[in-house]
Amino acid sequence: MYAIVDCNSFYCGCERLFRPDISKKPVVVLSNNDGCIISRTDEAKLLGIDMAVPYYQNKELIEKNKVSVFSSNYNLYGDLSARIMATLSQVAGKENVEVYSVDEAFIDLHQVPEKDLQKMAERLKETVEMWTGIMVSVGVAPTKVLSKVANHFSKKNKVSTAGIMVLDTPEKIHSVLQATGIESIWGIGRRYALKLHAVFGLENAAELSRMPPEWARKNLGGIVGVRLLAELNGQSCIYLKNPLEKKKRIATTRMFGRPVSDIKEIREAVATYITRAAEKLRRQRSAATIIEVFVMTNAYVNTEYEYNPASYYRSRQLPQPSASTPELIHHAVQLAEELHRPSTRYLKAGVLLSGIVPDNSIQANLFLPPVPAQKQLMEAIDNINFSMRNDMIKYASAGLHKHWKMRQELRSPRYTTRWEELPFTR
DNA sequence: TCTGGGGTCCTAGGACCC
DNA sequence: TCTGGGGTCCTAGGACCC
């Protein structure tokens, strides 16, 4: 059996933690650049504020109803996420926990006797809520997909389920599948939901589960669909992921706070992003062989998102894998210069690192000199930046003023990760 | 005027090799 | 006129997730 523990309106929950005055009020959190609404409390959902819609389109509704609005504060959310995951590990055993996202974890419950599943789910929920103050919902079922279905059901029916749904009999599974719309199944996105409804007339998860595997292979993305159907039918085939696995692509991409044309500013932005990406790379003890850079102009034609990455995109294969910030900056800035067209208004830029290998297996290139000193230098800088604060030591090419930086006008204090921003209490 | 960011997996098709 | 077959690797694109 698997459990999924999922935080309720996670980002909003983090904001409320230090603001008891808004604990019962509607709250929303915005994406980077204060662009879209990416987290809503139940009170905000009731007002008709939808997920992922642009902030400006809801501004009137928000102001009229005195909704509290926050820019995203990733320092705060990241720190609380780490505490939640540590709590789950302590209750369920570290080896049984898969951190699935910033606010969710799967837990392998094979060692828990069937009769104790409900009690275990309660313990997980109560401990996280008591130790961190963040509310969670728990779904338990024989497969990961069914545990997500159970979790979704418990969130939709908070009162009758008390935030916990254990699917331990065929009858319970069937009735919850019947109550789950096709579009709410983990693995069915917008495209498939439309198609399943329009072409095949499927409405709920129970109906989907009765389709034959060959049909899924043909109409639901091949083997992916076959697995999804098997999981819905209680046959587990998506297992806990190995926590030691490393990322295969590392990206840092951002909207600018305003349109940018100046090559100087584009260079600064790309140098800043690649510095971040290189830190992520070294943190997982990897090196990269492929570096990609893109810049983007306005991607919206009226309200349609429309962009052609090929025209703004360049990539380069490095002569040997690298994790050295100055070296990566050098290549990234060159690529950005090749891309840049004068008097073009760019709104976004990004860098991606791939071709990732372990940093201890870097193949020496016969034609290039070795760079052991680089590695020590990077380690020293990371130690200072990770332990004190980001950007304690920075690269001149990343710029000092960063006029292009994203807007974050409504960010709350970083209560738990900055001495200067600790909350006060009397 | 204002529209996020960072990932995953799978498949098809072309290039290339013997 | 007739023009192999099988394997591997890479890339682009399509779907999905939170």
Short mmCIF file of C-alpha atoms (C1' of nucleotides) in Angstrom, two decimals:
data_model
loop_
_atom_site.label_atom_id
_atom_site.label_comp_id
_atom_site.label_asym_id
_atom_site.label_seq_id
_atom_site.Cartn_x
_atom_site.Cartn_y
_atom_site.Cartn_z
CA MET A 1 0.00 0.00 0.00
CA TYR A 2 1.04 3.59 -0.68
CA ALA A 3 0.18 6.84 1.01
CA ILE A 4 0.41 10.27 -0.48
CA VAL A 5 0.65 13.16 1.94
CA ASP A 6 -0.24 16.45 0.28
CA CYS A 7 -0.26 19.90 1.88
CA ASN A 8 -3.46 21.93 1.64
CA SER A 9 -2.93 25.16 -0.34
CA PHE A 10 0.73 24.87 0.60
CA TYR A 11 2.07 28.34 -0.26
CA CYS A 12 -0.95 30.01 1.31
CA GLY A 13 -0.54 27.80 4.37
CA CYS A 14 3.06 29.00 4.75
CA GLU A 15 1.98 32.63 4.54
CA ARG A 16 -0.71 32.10 7.17
CA LEU A 17 1.70 30.46 9.58
CA PHE A 18 3.11 33.80 10.73
CA ARG A 19 -0.10 35.78 10.15
CA PRO A 20 -2.80 34.42 12.47
CA ASP A 21 -4.93 37.43 11.54
CA ILE A 22 -5.61 35.91 8.09
CA SER A 23 -6.10 32.31 9.21
CA LYS A 24 -9.78 32.32 8.23
CA LYS A 25 -9.57 34.89 5.42
CA PRO A 26 -9.12 34.34 1.67
CA VAL A 27 -5.44 34.27 0.62
CA VAL A 28 -3.69 33.86 -2.73
CA VAL A 29 -0.02 33.56 -3.70
CA LEU A 30 1.34 34.79 -7.04
CA SER A 31 3.87 33.23 -9.39
CA ASN A 32 7.21 34.90 -10.14
CA ASN A 33 6.95 38.41 -11.47
CA ASP A 34 3.54 38.60 -9.74
CA GLY A 35 2.09 37.08 -12.90
CA CYS A 36 -0.40 34.32 -12.12
CA ILE A 37 -2.28 32.98 -9.12
CA ILE A 38 -0.63 29.70 -8.13
CA SER A 39 -2.03 28.95 -4.66
CA ARG A 40 -5.46 29.67 -3.18
CA THR A 41 -7.12 28.94 0.12
CA ASP A 42 -10.60 27.39 0.18
CA GLU A 43 -12.06 30.83 0.94
CA ALA A 44 -10.44 32.23 -2.21
CA LYS A 45 -11.63 29.28 -4.30
CA LEU A 46 -15.19 29.94 -3.12
CA LEU A 47 -14.94 33.49 -4.44
CA GLY A 48 -14.42 32.02 -7.90
CA ILE A 49 -10.69 32.73 -8.18
CA ASP A 50 -9.25 30.07 -10.49
CA MET A 51 -5.85 28.41 -10.51
CA ALA A 52 -3.11 29.72 -12.80
CA VAL A 53 -5.03 32.70 -14.15
CA PRO A 54 -3.25 36.05 -14.55
CA TYR A 55 -3.39 38.22 -11.44
CA TYR A 56 -4.52 41.35 -13.27
CA GLN A 57 -7.61 39.53 -14.58
CA ASN A 58 -8.75 38.85 -11.00
CA LYS A 59 -7.63 42.10 -9.43
CA GLU A 60 -11.10 43.57 -9.13
CA LEU A 61 -12.54 40.46 -7.50
CA ILE A 62 -9.55 40.32 -5.15
CA GLU A 63 -9.79 43.93 -4.05
CA LYS A 64 -13.54 43.86 -3.62
CA ASN A 65 -13.32 40.83 -1.31
CA LYS A 66 -10.22 41.99 0.59
CA VAL A 67 -8.23 38.90 -0.39
CA SER A 68 -4.68 38.90 1.01
CA VAL A 69 -2.17 38.69 -1.84
CA PHE A 70 1.46 37.57 -1.58
CA SER A 71 4.34 37.34 -4.05
CA SER A 72 5.96 33.93 -3.89
CA ASN A 73 8.54 33.59 -1.12
CA TYR A 74 10.52 30.51 -2.04
CA ASN A 75 12.96 30.84 0.85
CA LEU A 76 10.07 30.42 3.26
CA TYR A 77 8.31 27.62 1.35
CA GLY A 78 11.53 25.68 0.78
CA ASP A 79 12.44 25.78 4.45
CA LEU A 80 8.99 24.63 5.62
CA SER A 81 8.94 21.93 2.96
CA ALA A 82 12.21 20.54 4.32
CA ARG A 83 10.74 20.44 7.84
CA ILE A 84 7.64 18.60 6.62
CA MET A 85 9.71 16.01 4.75
CA ALA A 86 11.96 15.50 7.78
CA THR A 87 8.86 14.93 9.92
CA LEU A 88 7.47 12.33 7.52
CA SER A 89 10.82 10.55 7.45
CA GLN A 90 10.85 10.38 11.20
CA VAL A 91 7.36 8.88 11.40
CA ALA A 92 7.52 6.48 8.43
CA GLY A 93 11.25 5.81 8.08
CA LYS A 94 13.42 7.74 5.68
CA GLU A 95 13.77 4.81 3.28
CA ASN A 96 9.99 4.71 2.80
CA VAL A 97 9.55 8.34 1.82
CA GLU A 98 9.72 9.70 -1.71
CA VAL A 99 9.68 13.49 -1.87
CA TYR A 100 7.52 13.98 -4.93
CA SER A 101 7.31 17.77 -4.98
CA VAL A 102 7.74 20.72 -2.67
CA ASP A 103 4.41 19.93 -0.96
CA GLU A 104 3.85 16.20 -1.51
CA ALA A 105 5.46 12.92 -0.58
CA PHE A 106 4.65 9.30 -1.36
CA ILE A 107 5.14 6.82 1.45
CA ASP A 108 5.61 3.09 1.03
CA LEU A 109 3.43 1.37 3.64
CA HIS A 110 4.20 -2.26 2.80
CA GLN A 111 5.48 -2.84 6.31
CA VAL A 112 2.26 -1.57 7.93
CA PRO A 113 -0.39 -4.25 8.69
CA GLU A 114 -3.69 -3.70 6.85
CA LYS A 115 -5.62 -3.09 10.05
CA ASP A 116 -3.26 -0.28 11.10
CA LEU A 117 -3.39 1.74 7.87
CA GLN A 118 -5.99 4.21 9.11
CA LYS A 119 -4.06 4.75 12.35
CA MET A 120 -0.82 5.29 10.42
CA ALA A 121 -2.47 7.86 8.15
CA GLU A 122 -3.76 9.69 11.21
CA ARG A 123 -0.33 9.69 12.80
CA LEU A 124 1.30 11.11 9.67
CA LYS A 125 -1.27 13.87 9.42
CA GLU A 126 -1.34 14.79 13.09
CA THR A 127 2.43 14.83 13.49
CA VAL A 128 3.07 17.06 10.48
CA GLU A 129 0.32 19.45 11.52
CA MET A 130 1.50 19.62 15.12
CA TRP A 131 5.21 20.00 14.35
CA THR A 132 5.00 22.37 11.40
CA GLY A 133 1.59 24.04 11.50
CA ILE A 134 0.88 23.14 7.87
CA MET A 135 -2.38 21.27 7.19
CA VAL A 136 -2.21 18.13 5.04
CA SER A 137 -4.48 15.54 3.42
CA VAL A 138 -3.65 11.85 3.22
CA GLY A 139 -4.71 9.24 0.64
CA VAL A 140 -3.92 5.54 1.10
CA ALA A 141 -4.42 2.84 -1.55
CA PRO A 142 -2.81 -0.20 -3.22
CA THR A 143 -1.19 1.90 -6.00
CA LYS A 144 0.22 5.38 -6.40
CA VAL A 145 -2.49 6.43 -8.86
CA LEU A 146 -5.23 5.22 -6.52
CA SER A 147 -3.59 6.95 -3.56
CA LYS A 148 -3.77 10.22 -5.53
CA VAL A 149 -7.43 9.52 -6.28
CA ALA A 150 -8.04 8.90 -2.57
CA ASN A 151 -6.19 12.08 -1.64
CA HIS A 152 -8.18 14.13 -4.12
CA PHE A 153 -11.40 12.72 -2.68
CA SER A 154 -10.38 13.55 0.89
CA LYS A 155 -9.62 17.15 -0.11
CA LYS A 156 -12.97 17.55 -1.86
CA ASN A 157 -14.76 16.07 1.17
CA LYS A 158 -12.81 17.49 4.09
CA VAL A 159 -15.75 17.33 6.49
CA SER A 160 -16.82 13.72 5.94
CA THR A 161 -13.28 12.31 5.60
CA ALA A 162 -11.42 14.54 8.07
CA GLY A 163 -8.69 14.83 5.43
CA ILE A 164 -7.92 11.10 5.32
CA MET A 165 -9.14 8.48 2.82
CA VAL A 166 -7.99 4.88 3.02
CA LEU A 167 -8.99 2.67 0.07
CA ASP A 168 -8.56 -0.81 1.49
CA THR A 169 -11.54 -2.65 -0.02
CA PRO A 170 -12.79 -3.08 -3.64
CA GLU A 171 -16.07 -1.44 -2.66
CA LYS A 172 -14.41 1.72 -1.36
CA ILE A 173 -12.17 1.87 -4.42
CA HIS A 174 -15.13 1.58 -6.73
CA SER A 175 -17.25 4.23 -5.06
CA VAL A 176 -14.39 6.74 -4.97
CA LEU A 177 -13.52 6.07 -8.63
CA GLN A 178 -17.16 6.68 -9.47
CA ALA A 179 -17.01 10.04 -7.71
CA THR A 180 -13.79 11.12 -9.46
CA GLY A 181 -14.07 13.05 -12.71
CA ILE A 182 -11.86 11.90 -15.55
CA GLU A 183 -9.95 15.22 -15.49
CA SER A 184 -8.94 14.77 -11.85
CA ILE A 185 -6.98 11.57 -12.38
CA TRP A 186 -3.21 11.84 -11.92
CA GLY A 187 -1.82 11.43 -15.44
CA ILE A 188 -4.86 12.72 -17.31
CA GLY A 189 -4.19 16.29 -18.36
CA ARG A 190 -6.33 18.81 -20.19
CA ARG A 191 -5.74 17.30 -23.63
CA TYR A 192 -6.62 13.74 -22.71
CA ALA A 193 -9.59 14.81 -20.61
CA LEU A 194 -11.10 16.60 -23.60
CA LYS A 195 -10.45 13.68 -25.91
CA LEU A 196 -11.75 11.02 -23.51
CA HIS A 197 -14.89 12.98 -22.98
CA ALA A 198 -15.58 14.12 -26.54
CA VAL A 199 -14.48 11.01 -28.46
CA PHE A 200 -15.19 8.19 -26.03
CA GLY A 201 -17.88 9.69 -23.81
CA LEU A 202 -16.02 8.85 -20.60
CA GLU A 203 -17.05 10.83 -17.52
CA ASN A 204 -15.47 9.32 -14.43
CA ALA A 205 -12.53 7.24 -13.30
CA ALA A 206 -14.62 4.07 -12.85
CA GLU A 207 -15.60 4.15 -16.53
CA LEU A 208 -12.00 4.69 -17.60
CA SER A 209 -10.81 1.80 -15.45
CA ARG A 210 -13.04 -0.61 -17.40
CA MET A 211 -11.44 0.16 -20.79
CA PRO A 212 -9.17 -2.59 -22.20
CA PRO A 213 -5.35 -2.22 -22.13
CA GLU A 214 -5.08 -2.28 -25.92
CA TRP A 215 -7.38 0.70 -26.08
CA ALA A 216 -5.14 2.55 -23.60
CA ARG A 217 -2.04 1.72 -25.64
CA LYS A 218 -3.66 3.22 -28.70
CA ASN A 219 -5.37 6.26 -27.20
CA LEU A 220 -3.58 7.20 -23.99
CA GLY A 221 0.09 7.58 -24.88
CA GLY A 222 1.19 3.95 -25.32
CA ILE A 223 2.77 2.21 -22.37
CA VAL A 224 2.07 5.20 -20.13
CA GLY A 225 -1.67 4.73 -20.60
CA VAL A 226 -1.47 0.97 -20.10
CA ARG A 227 0.25 1.54 -16.75
CA LEU A 228 -2.25 4.19 -15.73
CA LEU A 229 -5.15 1.78 -16.33
CA ALA A 230 -3.43 -1.04 -14.49
CA GLU A 231 -2.86 1.24 -11.50
CA LEU A 232 -6.52 2.30 -11.51
CA ASN A 233 -7.37 -1.40 -11.33
CA GLY A 234 -5.22 -1.94 -8.28
CA GLN A 235 -2.22 -3.43 -10.01
CA SER A 236 0.84 -1.51 -8.85
CA CYS A 237 3.41 -0.65 -11.53
CA ILE A 238 4.71 2.80 -10.57
CA TYR A 239 7.11 2.31 -7.68
CA LEU A 240 8.92 4.54 -5.20
CA LYS A 241 11.73 6.42 -6.88
CA ASN A 242 15.34 6.03 -5.87
CA PRO A 243 16.23 9.16 -3.89
CA LEU A 244 19.82 9.09 -5.15
CA GLU A 245 18.75 9.71 -8.74
CA LYS A 246 20.09 12.94 -10.10
CA LYS A 247 18.42 15.49 -12.30
CA LYS A 248 18.98 15.00 -16.02
CA ARG A 249 18.26 18.61 -16.93
CA ILE A 250 18.80 21.70 -14.84
CA ALA A 251 17.10 24.91 -15.86
CA THR A 252 16.93 28.49 -14.66
CA THR A 253 14.55 30.71 -16.59
CA ARG A 254 12.81 33.95 -15.65
CA MET A 255 10.58 36.67 -16.96
CA PHE A 256 12.13 40.13 -16.77
CA GLY A 257 10.44 42.78 -14.65
CA ARG A 258 10.09 44.90 -17.82
CA PRO A 259 10.98 44.51 -21.52
CA VAL A 260 14.77 44.44 -22.06
CA SER A 261 16.62 45.31 -25.28
CA ASP A 262 20.14 46.20 -24.16
CA ILE A 263 22.66 43.41 -24.78
CA LYS A 264 24.42 44.43 -21.57
CA GLU A 265 21.36 43.58 -19.52
CA ILE A 266 20.74 40.35 -21.43
CA ARG A 267 24.33 39.32 -20.65
CA GLU A 268 23.85 40.09 -16.95
CA ALA A 269 20.64 38.11 -16.78
CA VAL A 270 22.10 35.07 -18.55
CA ALA A 271 25.21 35.19 -16.33
CA THR A 272 22.98 35.37 -13.25
CA TYR A 273 20.83 32.42 -14.36
CA ILE A 274 23.78 30.23 -15.29
CA THR A 275 25.33 30.96 -11.88
CA ARG A 276 22.18 29.59 -10.23
CA ALA A 277 22.04 26.60 -12.55
CA ALA A 278 25.73 25.81 -11.90
CA GLU A 279 25.06 25.84 -8.15
CA LYS A 280 22.23 23.34 -8.58
CA LEU A 281 24.56 21.25 -10.73
CA ARG A 282 27.33 21.17 -8.10
CA ARG A 283 24.88 20.54 -5.28
CA GLN A 284 24.02 17.20 -6.87
CA ARG A 285 27.71 16.56 -7.60
CA SER A 286 27.33 16.62 -11.36
CA ALA A 287 28.87 18.26 -14.38
CA ALA A 288 27.17 19.23 -17.65
CA THR A 289 28.18 18.77 -21.28
CA ILE A 290 25.41 20.66 -23.06
CA ILE A 291 24.46 24.25 -22.44
CA GLU A 292 21.36 25.85 -23.95
CA VAL A 293 20.32 29.50 -23.89
CA PHE A 294 17.11 31.13 -25.03
CA VAL A 295 15.61 34.60 -25.07
CA MET A 296 11.95 35.27 -25.69
CA THR A 297 9.89 38.16 -26.96
CA ASN A 298 6.21 38.55 -26.21
CA ALA A 299 4.72 35.08 -26.61
CA TYR A 300 1.13 36.22 -26.54
CA VAL A 301 -0.72 37.09 -29.70
CA ASN A 302 -3.95 38.41 -28.21
CA THR A 303 -4.52 35.72 -25.60
CA GLU A 304 -2.94 32.83 -27.47
CA TYR A 305 0.40 31.60 -26.24
CA GLU A 306 2.45 31.25 -29.35
CA TYR A 307 6.17 30.92 -29.51
CA ASN A 308 8.74 29.35 -31.69
CA PRO A 309 11.79 28.46 -29.63
CA ALA A 310 13.95 27.68 -32.66
CA SER A 311 14.29 31.32 -33.63
CA TYR A 312 15.61 32.45 -30.26
CA TYR A 313 17.46 29.40 -29.16
CA ARG A 314 21.12 28.29 -29.28
CA SER A 315 22.91 25.34 -27.77
CA ARG A 316 26.51 24.29 -27.47
CA GLN A 317 28.31 21.07 -26.68
CA LEU A 318 31.21 21.69 -24.31
CA PRO A 319 34.64 20.20 -25.09
CA GLN A 320 34.43 18.40 -21.74
CA PRO A 321 31.88 18.26 -18.90
CA SER A 322 32.08 21.27 -16.64
CA ALA A 323 30.66 22.49 -13.33
CA SER A 324 32.70 25.66 -13.21
CA THR A 325 30.66 28.85 -13.05
CA PRO A 326 33.13 31.10 -14.90
CA GLU A 327 33.50 28.59 -17.71
CA LEU A 328 29.74 28.14 -18.05
CA ILE A 329 29.20 31.91 -17.93
CA HIS A 330 31.71 32.29 -20.75
CA HIS A 331 29.77 29.96 -23.04
CA ALA A 332 26.32 31.17 -22.01
CA VAL A 333 27.17 34.81 -22.62
CA GLN A 334 28.56 33.99 -26.06
CA LEU A 335 25.37 32.15 -26.96
CA ALA A 336 23.30 35.08 -25.73
CA GLU A 337 25.30 37.44 -27.91
CA GLU A 338 24.69 35.27 -30.95
CA LEU A 339 20.97 35.37 -30.24
CA HIS A 340 20.60 39.03 -29.50
CA ARG A 341 19.00 41.27 -32.15
CA PRO A 342 19.18 45.01 -31.59
CA SER A 343 16.01 46.94 -30.75
CA THR A 344 14.08 43.78 -29.94
CA ARG A 345 12.04 43.83 -26.74
CA TYR A 346 12.77 40.64 -24.83
CA LEU A 347 10.55 39.58 -21.95
CA LYS A 348 12.24 36.42 -20.76
CA ALA A 349 15.51 34.51 -20.88
CA GLY A 350 16.70 31.15 -19.66
CA VAL A 351 19.53 28.65 -19.52
CA LEU A 352 19.46 24.85 -19.44
CA LEU A 353 22.20 22.39 -18.56
CA SER A 354 22.06 18.80 -19.76
CA GLY A 355 24.28 15.92 -20.79
CA ILE A 356 24.76 15.50 -17.07
CA VAL A 357 27.47 13.19 -15.68
CA PRO A 358 28.81 12.58 -12.15
CA ASP A 359 31.54 15.11 -11.37
CA ASN A 360 33.98 12.42 -10.28
CA SER A 361 33.81 10.70 -13.64
CA ILE A 362 34.71 13.69 -15.75
CA GLN A 363 36.59 12.30 -18.69
CA ALA A 364 39.87 14.07 -19.17
CA ASN A 365 40.17 15.70 -22.55
CA LEU A 366 43.61 15.05 -24.00
CA PHE A 367 43.68 18.39 -25.72
CA LEU A 368 42.77 20.59 -22.78
CA PRO A 369 44.68 21.37 -19.60
CA PRO A 370 43.30 19.93 -16.33
CA VAL A 371 41.37 22.26 -14.02
CA PRO A 372 41.58 20.96 -10.42
CA ALA A 373 42.03 24.48 -9.04
CA GLN A 374 38.66 25.46 -10.50
CA LYS A 375 36.93 22.75 -8.51
CA GLN A 376 38.43 23.89 -5.22
CA LEU A 377 37.54 27.47 -5.96
CA MET A 378 33.93 26.52 -6.71
CA GLU A 379 33.71 24.50 -3.52
CA ALA A 380 34.98 27.41 -1.48
CA ILE A 381 32.50 29.85 -3.02
CA ASP A 382 29.59 27.41 -2.62
CA ASN A 383 30.48 26.87 1.03
CA ILE A 384 30.31 30.58 1.69
CA ASN A 385 27.17 31.19 -0.35
CA PHE A 386 25.24 28.15 0.91
CA SER A 387 26.09 28.69 4.56
CA MET A 388 25.82 32.47 4.81
CA ARG A 389 23.46 33.58 2.12
CA ASN A 390 23.13 33.43 -1.62
CA ASP A 391 25.15 36.00 -3.47
CA MET A 392 27.57 36.70 -0.64
CA ILE A 393 30.16 36.19 -3.36
CA LYS A 394 29.00 37.06 -6.83
CA TYR A 395 30.31 37.33 -10.35
CA ALA A 396 30.87 40.76 -11.86
CA SER A 397 29.34 39.67 -15.16
CA ALA A 398 26.04 39.03 -13.39
CA GLY A 399 25.71 42.75 -12.74
CA LEU A 400 25.20 44.70 -9.55
CA HIS A 401 21.99 46.60 -10.12
CA LYS A 402 19.92 44.10 -12.08
CA HIS A 403 17.33 46.54 -13.36
CA TRP A 404 15.78 43.68 -15.34
CA LYS A 405 14.94 41.65 -12.22
CA MET A 406 11.46 40.29 -11.75
CA ARG A 407 8.83 42.09 -9.75
CA GLN A 408 8.02 40.75 -6.30
CA GLU A 409 6.18 43.62 -4.77
CA LEU A 410 4.13 41.73 -2.21
CA ARG A 411 6.66 39.32 -0.71
CA SER A 412 6.39 38.47 2.97
CA PRO A 413 9.48 38.37 5.22
CA ARG A 414 11.72 35.29 5.00
CA TYR A 415 10.78 34.51 8.61
CA THR A 416 12.73 31.29 9.00
CA THR A 417 15.88 31.77 6.91
CA ARG A 418 17.08 35.37 7.55
CA TRP A 419 18.10 36.72 10.92
CA GLU A 420 17.04 40.22 9.88
CA GLU A 421 13.55 39.00 9.04
CA LEU A 422 12.69 36.93 12.12
CA PRO A 423 9.14 37.52 13.34
CA PHE A 424 8.72 39.59 16.50
CA THR A 425 6.35 38.74 19.32
CA ARG A 426 5.36 40.61 22.44
"C1'" DT B 1 0.18 47.40 -19.41
"C1'" DC B 2 0.06 43.23 -16.67
"C1'" DT B 3 0.16 36.07 -18.67
"C1'" DG B 4 5.49 31.34 -13.70
"C1'" DG B 5 9.18 27.99 -13.37
"C1'" DG B 6 11.19 23.50 -13.26
"C1'" DG B 7 10.90 19.01 -14.15
"C1'" DT B 8 9.58 13.81 -16.10
"C1'" DC B 9 8.69 10.01 -19.52
"C1'" DC B 10 7.75 8.11 -24.06
"C1'" DT B 11 7.58 7.73 -29.21
"C1'" DA B 12 8.66 8.41 -33.95
"C1'" DG B 13 11.81 9.16 -37.28
"C1'" DG B 14 16.29 10.12 -39.17
"C1'" DA B 15 21.33 9.30 -39.23
"C1'" DC B 16 24.64 6.12 -39.05
"C1'" DC B 17 27.02 1.67 -38.70
"C1'" DC B 18 28.18 -3.04 -40.07
"C1'" DT C 1 14.93 -3.20 -64.05
"C1'" DC C 2 16.95 -4.88 -60.13
"C1'" DT C 3 18.88 -1.45 -54.73
"C1'" DG C 4 19.15 -5.59 -47.40
"C1'" DG C 5 18.40 -5.88 -42.72
"C1'" DG C 6 19.04 -5.03 -38.15
"C1'" DG C 7 20.76 -2.45 -34.47
"C1'" DT C 8 21.87 1.91 -31.87
"C1'" DC C 9 21.91 6.63 -30.93
"C1'" DC C 10 20.08 11.15 -31.06
"C1'" DT C 11 16.55 14.73 -31.47
"C1'" DA C 12 12.12 16.82 -31.68
"C1'" DG C 13 7.80 16.84 -30.11
"C1'" DG C 14 3.91 15.57 -27.34
"C1'" DA C 15 1.96 14.43 -23.27
"C1'" DC C 16 2.05 14.96 -18.26
"C1'" DC C 17 3.12 16.70 -13.14
"C1'" DC C 18 3.26 20.33 -9.27
#
